[in-house]
CSV table of C-alpha atoms in Angstrom, one decimal:
chain,number,residue,atom,x,y,z
B,267,UNK,CA,36.3,45.3,115.1
B,268,UNK,CA,37.9,46.0,111.8
B,269,UNK,CA,41.5,47.1,111.2
B,270,UNK,CA,42.4,48.2,107.7
B,271,UNK,CA,46.1,48.7,107.0
B,272,UNK,CA,48.3,49.9,104.1
B,273,UNK,CA,52.1,49.6,104.1
B,274,UNK,CA,53.7,52.1,101.8
B,275,UNK,CA,57.4,51.7,101.0
B,276,UNK,CA,59.9,54.3,99.8
B,277,UNK,CA,61.4,52.1,97.1
B,278,UNK,CA,64.6,52.6,95.2
B,279,UNK,CA,64.4,53.4,91.5
B,280,UNK,CA,64.5,49.7,90.4
B,281,UNK,CA,62.1,48.7,93.2
B,282,UNK,CA,64.7,46.5,95.0
B,283,UNK,CA,66.9,46.9,98.0
B,284,UNK,CA,70.6,46.1,98.5
B,285,UNK,CA,71.9,44.5,101.6
B,286,UNK,CA,73.0,47.3,104.0
B,287,UNK,CA,70.5,49.7,102.6
B,288,UNK,CA,67.6,51.4,104.4
B,289,UNK,CA,64.0,50.2,104.2
B,290,UNK,CA,61.6,52.9,105.1
B,291,UNK,CA,58.1,54.0,104.5
B,292,UNK,CA,54.8,55.0,106.1
B,293,UNK,CA,52.1,52.7,107.6
B,294,UNK,CA,48.5,53.9,107.3
B,295,UNK,CA,45.8,52.2,109.2
B,296,UNK,CA,42.2,52.8,110.1
B,297,UNK,CA,39.8,51.3,112.7
B,298,UNK,CA,36.0,51.4,112.1
B,299,UNK,CA,35.1,51.6,115.8
B,300,UNK,CA,36.6,52.4,119.2
B,301,UNK,CA,39.2,49.8,119.9
B,302,UNK,CA,41.8,48.9,122.6
B,303,UNK,CA,45.2,47.9,121.5
B,304,UNK,CA,47.7,47.0,124.2
B,305,UNK,CA,50.6,46.6,121.7
B,306,UNK,CA,51.4,47.6,118.1
B,307,UNK,CA,54.7,46.5,116.7
B,308,UNK,CA,56.4,46.8,113.3
B,309,UNK,CA,59.1,44.3,112.2
B,310,UNK,CA,61.6,43.7,109.4
B,311,UNK,CA,61.9,39.9,108.9
B,312,UNK,CA,63.8,37.6,106.6
B,313,UNK,CA,64.1,33.9,106.5
B,314,UNK,CA,64.8,30.9,104.2
B,315,UNK,CA,63.2,27.5,103.7
B,316,UNK,CA,64.4,24.5,101.7
B,317,UNK,CA,62.5,21.3,100.9
B,318,UNK,CA,64.0,18.5,98.7
B,319,UNK,CA,62.0,15.4,97.9
B,320,UNK,CA,64.0,12.5,96.6
B,321,UNK,CA,61.7,10.6,94.2
B,322,UNK,CA,64.5,8.1,93.4
B,323,UNK,CA,64.2,6.6,96.9
B,324,UNK,CA,60.5,6.3,96.8
B,325,UNK,CA,59.2,3.2,98.7
B,326,UNK,CA,55.6,2.3,98.3
B,327,UNK,CA,53.8,5.5,99.1
B,328,UNK,CA,56.5,7.2,101.2
B,329,UNK,CA,58.9,9.8,99.8
B,330,UNK,CA,62.3,10.8,101.3
B,331,UNK,CA,62.1,14.5,102.2
B,332,UNK,CA,65.0,16.7,103.3
B,333,UNK,CA,64.6,20.1,104.9
B,334,UNK,CA,66.5,23.1,106.2
B,335,UNK,CA,65.7,26.6,107.3
B,336,UNK,CA,67.4,29.7,108.7
B,337,UNK,CA,66.7,33.3,109.8
B,338,UNK,CA,68.5,36.3,108.3
B,339,UNK,CA,67.0,39.3,110.0
B,340,UNK,CA,64.4,39.9,112.7
B,341,UNK,CA,64.2,43.5,113.9
B,342,UNK,CA,61.2,44.7,115.9
B,343,UNK,CA,60.1,48.3,116.5
B,344,UNK,CA,57.4,48.6,119.2
B,345,UNK,CA,55.1,51.5,118.2
B,346,UNK,CA,52.7,51.2,121.2
B,347,UNK,CA,53.0,49.1,124.3
B,348,UNK,CA,50.6,49.8,127.2
B,349,UNK,CA,48.3,47.3,128.9
B,350,UNK,CA,46.2,50.1,130.4
B,351,UNK,CA,46.0,52.3,127.2
B,352,UNK,CA,42.6,54.0,126.6
B,353,UNK,CA,40.6,53.0,123.6
B,354,UNK,CA,41.7,54.2,120.2
B,355,UNK,CA,38.9,56.2,118.6
B,356,UNK,CA,37.6,55.2,115.2
B,357,UNK,CA,39.5,57.0,112.5
B,358,UNK,CA,42.6,56.9,110.3
B,359,UNK,CA,46.2,57.0,111.6
B,360,UNK,CA,49.7,56.7,110.2
B,361,UNK,CA,53.3,56.6,111.4
B,362,UNK,CA,56.7,56.2,109.7
B,363,UNK,CA,59.1,53.3,110.0
B,364,UNK,CA,62.8,52.8,109.1
B,365,UNK,CA,65.0,49.7,109.2
B,366,UNK,CA,68.5,48.9,108.0
B,367,UNK,CA,69.1,45.6,106.2
B,368,UNK,CA,72.2,43.7,107.4
B,369,UNK,CA,75.1,43.6,105.0
B,370,UNK,CA,75.7,39.8,105.0
B,371,UNK,CA,72.3,38.5,103.8
B,372,UNK,CA,71.4,36.5,100.7
B,373,UNK,CA,69.2,37.9,97.9
B,374,UNK,CA,65.5,37.1,97.7
B,375,UNK,CA,64.8,33.8,96.0
B,376,UNK,CA,61.7,31.8,94.8
B,377,UNK,CA,63.1,28.6,93.3
B,378,UNK,CA,61.2,25.5,92.2
B,379,UNK,CA,62.5,22.7,90.0
B,380,UNK,CA,61.4,19.2,89.3
B,381,UNK,CA,63.7,16.5,87.7
B,382,UNK,CA,63.5,12.8,87.4
B,383,UNK,CA,65.2,12.4,90.7
B,384,UNK,CA,64.4,15.5,92.7
B,385,UNK,CA,61.7,18.1,93.5
B,386,UNK,CA,63.3,21.2,95.0
B,387,UNK,CA,61.7,24.2,96.5
B,388,UNK,CA,63.7,27.0,98.1
B,389,UNK,CA,62.3,30.3,99.2
B,390,UNK,CA,64.2,33.3,100.7
B,391,UNK,CA,61.9,36.2,101.5
B,392,UNK,CA,62.0,39.5,103.3
B,393,UNK,CA,59.0,41.5,104.5
B,394,UNK,CA,57.7,44.4,106.6
B,395,UNK,CA,55.2,43.2,109.2
B,396,UNK,CA,52.8,45.0,111.5
B,397,UNK,CA,50.8,43.4,114.3
B,398,UNK,CA,47.9,44.8,116.3
B,399,UNK,CA,47.5,43.1,119.7
B,400,UNK,CA,44.3,43.3,121.7
B,401,UNK,CA,44.1,42.4,125.4
B,402,UNK,CA,42.3,39.2,126.2
B,403,UNK,CA,42.9,35.4,126.1
B,404,UNK,CA,41.1,34.6,122.9
B,405,UNK,CA,41.7,37.8,121.0
B,406,UNK,CA,44.4,37.1,118.4
B,407,UNK,CA,46.7,39.6,116.9
B,408,UNK,CA,45.8,41.1,113.5
B,409,UNK,CA,48.8,40.9,111.2
B,410,UNK,CA,49.6,42.6,107.9
B,411,UNK,CA,52.8,42.2,105.9
B,412,UNK,CA,54.4,43.4,102.7
B,413,UNK,CA,57.2,41.6,100.9
B,414,UNK,CA,60.3,43.4,99.7
B,415,UNK,CA,62.9,42.3,97.2
B,416,UNK,CA,66.6,42.1,98.1
B,417,UNK,CA,69.0,41.9,95.1
B,418,UNK,CA,72.4,40.1,95.2
B,419,UNK,CA,75.4,41.9,96.7
B,420,UNK,CA,78.7,40.3,96.9
B,421,UNK,CA,82.0,40.6,98.8
B,422,UNK,CA,84.7,40.1,96.2
B,423,UNK,CA,86.7,36.9,97.0
B,424,UNK,CA,87.8,36.2,93.4
B,425,UNK,CA,90.6,38.1,91.6
B,426,UNK,CA,89.6,41.5,90.3
B,427,UNK,CA,92.8,41.8,88.2
B,428,UNK,CA,93.8,39.8,85.1
B,429,UNK,CA,94.1,36.2,86.1
B,430,UNK,CA,95.1,32.9,84.3
B,431,UNK,CA,93.3,29.6,84.8
B,432,UNK,CA,94.5,26.4,83.2
B,433,UNK,CA,93.6,22.7,82.8
B,434,UNK,CA,95.5,19.7,81.4
B,435,UNK,CA,93.8,16.6,80.2
B,436,UNK,CA,95.8,13.4,79.7
B,437,UNK,CA,94.4,10.8,77.4
B,438,UNK,CA,95.1,7.2,77.6
B,439,UNK,CA,96.0,5.6,74.3
B,440,UNK,CA,97.3,2.1,73.6
B,441,UNK,CA,100.6,1.7,71.8
B,442,UNK,CA,101.5,5.4,72.2
B,443,UNK,CA,104.8,6.3,73.8
B,444,UNK,CA,104.4,10.1,73.8
B,445,UNK,CA,102.2,11.9,76.3
B,446,UNK,CA,98.7,12.7,74.9
B,447,UNK,CA,97.7,16.0,76.4
B,448,UNK,CA,95.1,18.7,75.8
B,449,UNK,CA,96.2,21.9,77.4
B,450,UNK,CA,93.7,24.7,78.0
B,451,UNK,CA,94.7,28.1,79.3
B,452,UNK,CA,92.4,31.1,79.8
B,453,UNK,CA,93.2,34.8,80.5
B,454,UNK,CA,90.3,36.7,82.1
B,455,UNK,CA,90.4,40.4,82.8
B,456,UNK,CA,88.3,40.3,86.0
B,457,UNK,CA,86.4,37.5,87.8
B,458,UNK,CA,84.0,39.9,89.6
B,459,UNK,CA,81.4,41.1,87.2
B,460,UNK,CA,78.6,43.7,87.7
B,461,UNK,CA,75.0,42.6,86.9
B,462,UNK,CA,74.5,43.2,83.3
B,463,UNK,CA,78.3,43.5,82.7
B,464,UNK,CA,80.7,41.7,80.4
B,465,UNK,CA,83.1,38.8,80.7
B,466,UNK,CA,86.2,39.5,78.7
B,467,UNK,CA,88.7,36.7,78.2
B,468,UNK,CA,91.1,34.9,75.9
B,469,UNK,CA,91.7,31.2,75.7
B,470,UNK,CA,94.3,29.1,74.0
B,471,UNK,CA,94.1,25.3,73.5
B,472,UNK,CA,97.0,23.1,72.5
B,473,UNK,CA,96.2,19.7,71.0
B,474,UNK,CA,99.2,17.5,71.9
B,475,UNK,CA,97.4,14.3,71.0
B,476,UNK,CA,97.1,12.0,68.0
B,477,UNK,CA,93.4,12.9,67.7
B,478,UNK,CA,91.6,15.8,66.2
B,479,UNK,CA,89.6,17.8,68.7
B,480,UNK,CA,86.1,18.0,67.2
B,481,UNK,CA,85.5,21.6,68.4
B,482,UNK,CA,85.5,24.0,71.3
B,483,UNK,CA,82.5,25.4,73.2
B,484,UNK,CA,82.4,28.3,75.7
B,485,UNK,CA,79.3,29.1,77.7
B,486,UNK,CA,78.1,30.6,81.0
B,487,UNK,CA,76.8,28.1,83.5
B,488,UNK,CA,74.7,28.7,86.6
B,489,UNK,CA,75.1,26.2,89.5
B,490,UNK,CA,72.7,26.0,92.5
B,491,UNK,CA,74.0,24.1,95.5
B,492,UNK,CA,71.4,23.2,98.1
B,493,UNK,CA,72.3,22.0,101.5
B,494,UNK,CA,69.9,20.2,103.8
B,495,UNK,CA,70.2,19.4,107.5
B,496,UNK,CA,72.8,16.7,107.8
B,497,UNK,CA,74.8,18.5,105.1
B,498,UNK,CA,73.4,16.5,102.2
B,499,UNK,CA,74.1,18.6,99.0
B,500,UNK,CA,72.3,18.6,95.7
B,501,UNK,CA,73.5,20.6,92.7
B,502,UNK,CA,71.5,21.9,89.8
B,503,UNK,CA,73.1,23.1,86.6
B,504,UNK,CA,71.7,25.5,84.0
B,505,UNK,CA,73.3,26.8,80.8
B,506,UNK,CA,72.6,30.5,80.4
B,507,UNK,CA,70.9,31.2,77.0
B,508,UNK,CA,72.7,33.2,74.3
B,509,UNK,CA,76.1,33.0,76.0
B,510,UNK,CA,77.6,30.1,74.1
B,511,UNK,CA,80.1,30.2,71.3
B,512,UNK,CA,81.5,27.3,69.2
B,513,UNK,CA,84.5,26.8,67.0
B,514,UNK,CA,85.7,24.2,64.6
B,515,UNK,CA,88.2,21.3,64.6
B,516,UNK,CA,91.6,21.5,66.1
B,517,UNK,CA,93.9,19.1,64.3
B,518,UNK,CA,96.5,17.0,66.0
B,519,UNK,CA,99.5,19.1,67.0
B,520,UNK,CA,97.7,22.4,66.4
B,521,UNK,CA,96.7,25.2,68.7
B,522,UNK,CA,93.7,27.5,68.7
B,523,UNK,CA,93.5,31.0,70.2
B,524,UNK,CA,90.2,32.8,70.7
B,525,UNK,CA,89.0,36.1,72.3
B,526,UNK,CA,85.6,35.7,74.0
B,527,UNK,CA,83.2,38.4,75.3
B,528,UNK,CA,80.1,37.2,77.2
B,529,UNK,CA,77.3,39.6,77.9
B,530,UNK,CA,75.9,38.8,81.3
B,531,UNK,CA,72.1,39.1,81.6
B,532,UNK,CA,71.1,41.8,84.1
B,533,UNK,CA,68.9,39.4,86.0
B,534,UNK,CA,71.8,37.1,87.0
B,535,UNK,CA,73.6,37.4,90.3
B,536,UNK,CA,75.6,35.2,92.7
B,537,UNK,CA,73.8,34.2,95.8
B,538,UNK,CA,75.9,34.2,99.0
B,539,UNK,CA,75.6,34.4,102.8
B,540,UNK,CA,73.2,31.4,103.1
B,541,UNK,CA,73.7,28.0,104.5
B,542,UNK,CA,70.7,26.7,102.5
B,543,UNK,CA,71.7,27.6,99.0
B,544,UNK,CA,74.4,29.2,96.9
B,545,UNK,CA,74.2,30.3,93.3
B,546,UNK,CA,77.5,30.4,91.5
B,547,UNK,CA,78.6,31.1,87.9
B,548,UNK,CA,81.4,29.6,85.8
B,549,UNK,CA,82.6,30.0,82.2
B,550,UNK,CA,83.0,26.5,80.8
B,551,UNK,CA,85.6,26.1,78.1
B,552,UNK,CA,85.1,22.6,76.7
B,553,UNK,CA,87.4,20.9,74.2
B,554,UNK,CA,85.2,18.1,72.6
B,555,UNK,CA,87.3,15.0,72.3
B,556,UNK,CA,86.2,11.9,70.2
B,557,UNK,CA,84.7,8.9,72.0
B,558,UNK,CA,85.7,7.0,74.1
B,559,UNK,CA,87.4,9.9,75.9
B,560,UNK,CA,85.7,12.4,78.1
B,561,UNK,CA,85.9,16.1,77.1
B,562,UNK,CA,88.6,18.4,78.5
B,563,UNK,CA,86.8,21.2,80.5
B,564,UNK,CA,88.2,24.3,82.1
B,565,UNK,CA,85.9,26.0,84.6
B,566,UNK,CA,86.6,29.7,85.2
B,567,UNK,CA,84.8,31.0,88.3
B,568,UNK,CA,82.9,34.2,88.4
B,569,UNK,CA,81.1,36.4,91.0
B,570,UNK,CA,78.2,38.4,89.6
B,571,UNK,CA,76.6,41.2,91.6
B,572,UNK,CA,77.1,44.6,93.2
B,573,UNK,CA,79.9,45.5,95.5
B,574,UNK,CA,81.1,48.7,97.2
B,575,UNK,CA,84.7,48.1,96.3
B,576,UNK,CA,86.0,51.2,94.5
B,577,UNK,CA,88.3,49.2,92.2
B,578,UNK,CA,85.4,47.1,91.0
B,579,UNK,CA,85.7,46.1,87.3
B,580,UNK,CA,88.8,48.3,86.6
B,581,UNK,CA,91.6,46.8,84.6
B,582,UNK,CA,94.9,48.6,84.3
B,583,UNK,CA,97.1,46.0,82.7
B,584,UNK,CA,96.2,43.4,80.1
B,585,UNK,CA,96.6,39.8,81.0
B,586,UNK,CA,100.0,38.2,80.2
B,587,UNK,CA,100.3,36.3,77.0
B,588,UNK,CA,100.1,32.5,76.8
B,589,UNK,CA,103.8,32.4,75.9
B,590,UNK,CA,104.8,34.4,78.9
B,591,UNK,CA,102.8,31.9,81.1
B,592,UNK,CA,104.4,28.9,79.4
B,593,UNK,CA,107.8,30.4,80.0
B,594,UNK,CA,107.0,30.8,83.7
B,595,UNK,CA,105.7,27.2,83.8
B,596,UNK,CA,109.0,25.9,82.4
B,597,UNK,CA,110.9,27.8,85.1
B,598,UNK,CA,108.7,26.9,88.0
B,599,UNK,CA,107.3,23.6,86.9
B,600,UNK,CA,103.7,23.4,85.6
B,601,UNK,CA,101.3,23.6,88.6
B,602,UNK,CA,98.2,23.0,86.6
B,603,UNK,CA,95.6,20.5,87.9
B,604,UNK,CA,95.7,17.1,86.2
B,605,UNK,CA,93.3,14.2,86.1
B,606,UNK,CA,96.1,11.9,87.3
B,607,UNK,CA,95.1,8.3,87.6
B,608,UNK,CA,91.4,9.2,87.3
B,609,UNK,CA,91.6,9.9,83.6
B,610,UNK,CA,88.5,10.8,81.7
B,611,UNK,CA,86.6,11.3,85.0
B,612,UNK,CA,83.3,13.1,85.3
B,613,UNK,CA,81.9,15.3,88.1
B,614,UNK,CA,78.9,14.0,90.0
B,615,UNK,CA,75.9,16.3,90.5
B,616,UNK,CA,75.0,14.8,93.9
B,617,UNK,CA,77.4,14.7,96.8
């Protein structure tokens, strides 16, 4: 008995599906001889799998491996279900199908990365599946499937109006009575960006130290956070190419003001709604401070993706000036995060 099957999708223009959209098409199949099927079902399925191998903890030939998995969608449509059905004559057949993707699902993902410490593989895939079941104990179901691509969609949780972020870095210097502070403030028009959109922002850096800041770098950074069973987390960082800008020295007691526009590549998007993995984006503004001090870094969070919010990426009012913000700080007390006792600290990649 031979079953030949073809799954034809009615794809959107770009070939990918948004969460909440309809996945439909036509399934065509043919049997080359009279065959009995007691059940035929069509399904929309989506799941995720994560494997992390920790090569740093290798002992002899054993390797520490951490895993996790989850299911995002499993919708079944039974086309035929009859244990006493007559044989299906040889020939060609077809029938339509239609499913609706849930709104709160992550985008498709095929990720692999190998570092000195880790080997990480994470897959999130969605597919249409059809099974032909035959009666009998040793007659296994014949299965066909076709993968579909789901693109990132986000629910805006970051500000969509002009917003100010700030960071203060205190430097420890012997024989200095005055505070040595590097102050970074950034005004961003909108933290929620469409795929292929633009990040528009302005930053201002005050060098209230006895040192010369060697330069300032801005760049877009992608951060994957993987979570295994037992809630072990591993982070992977990647600088996005062609998004960095650099400026020159900031002398002691001098400030620098700069407008920045970052063109977001169209293939980038935040990954949400998964307990296995998240993909987040930040604009890093780094004031490069001479050794032995660590750099001052302001991280401005972004969400990148499509949303149905009608106010998406609309800006009515420009962000307030740095001086307006400083005046408010003097009235209310500066609420910016400080390094405190943990001066010149660095963020760990593994938690």
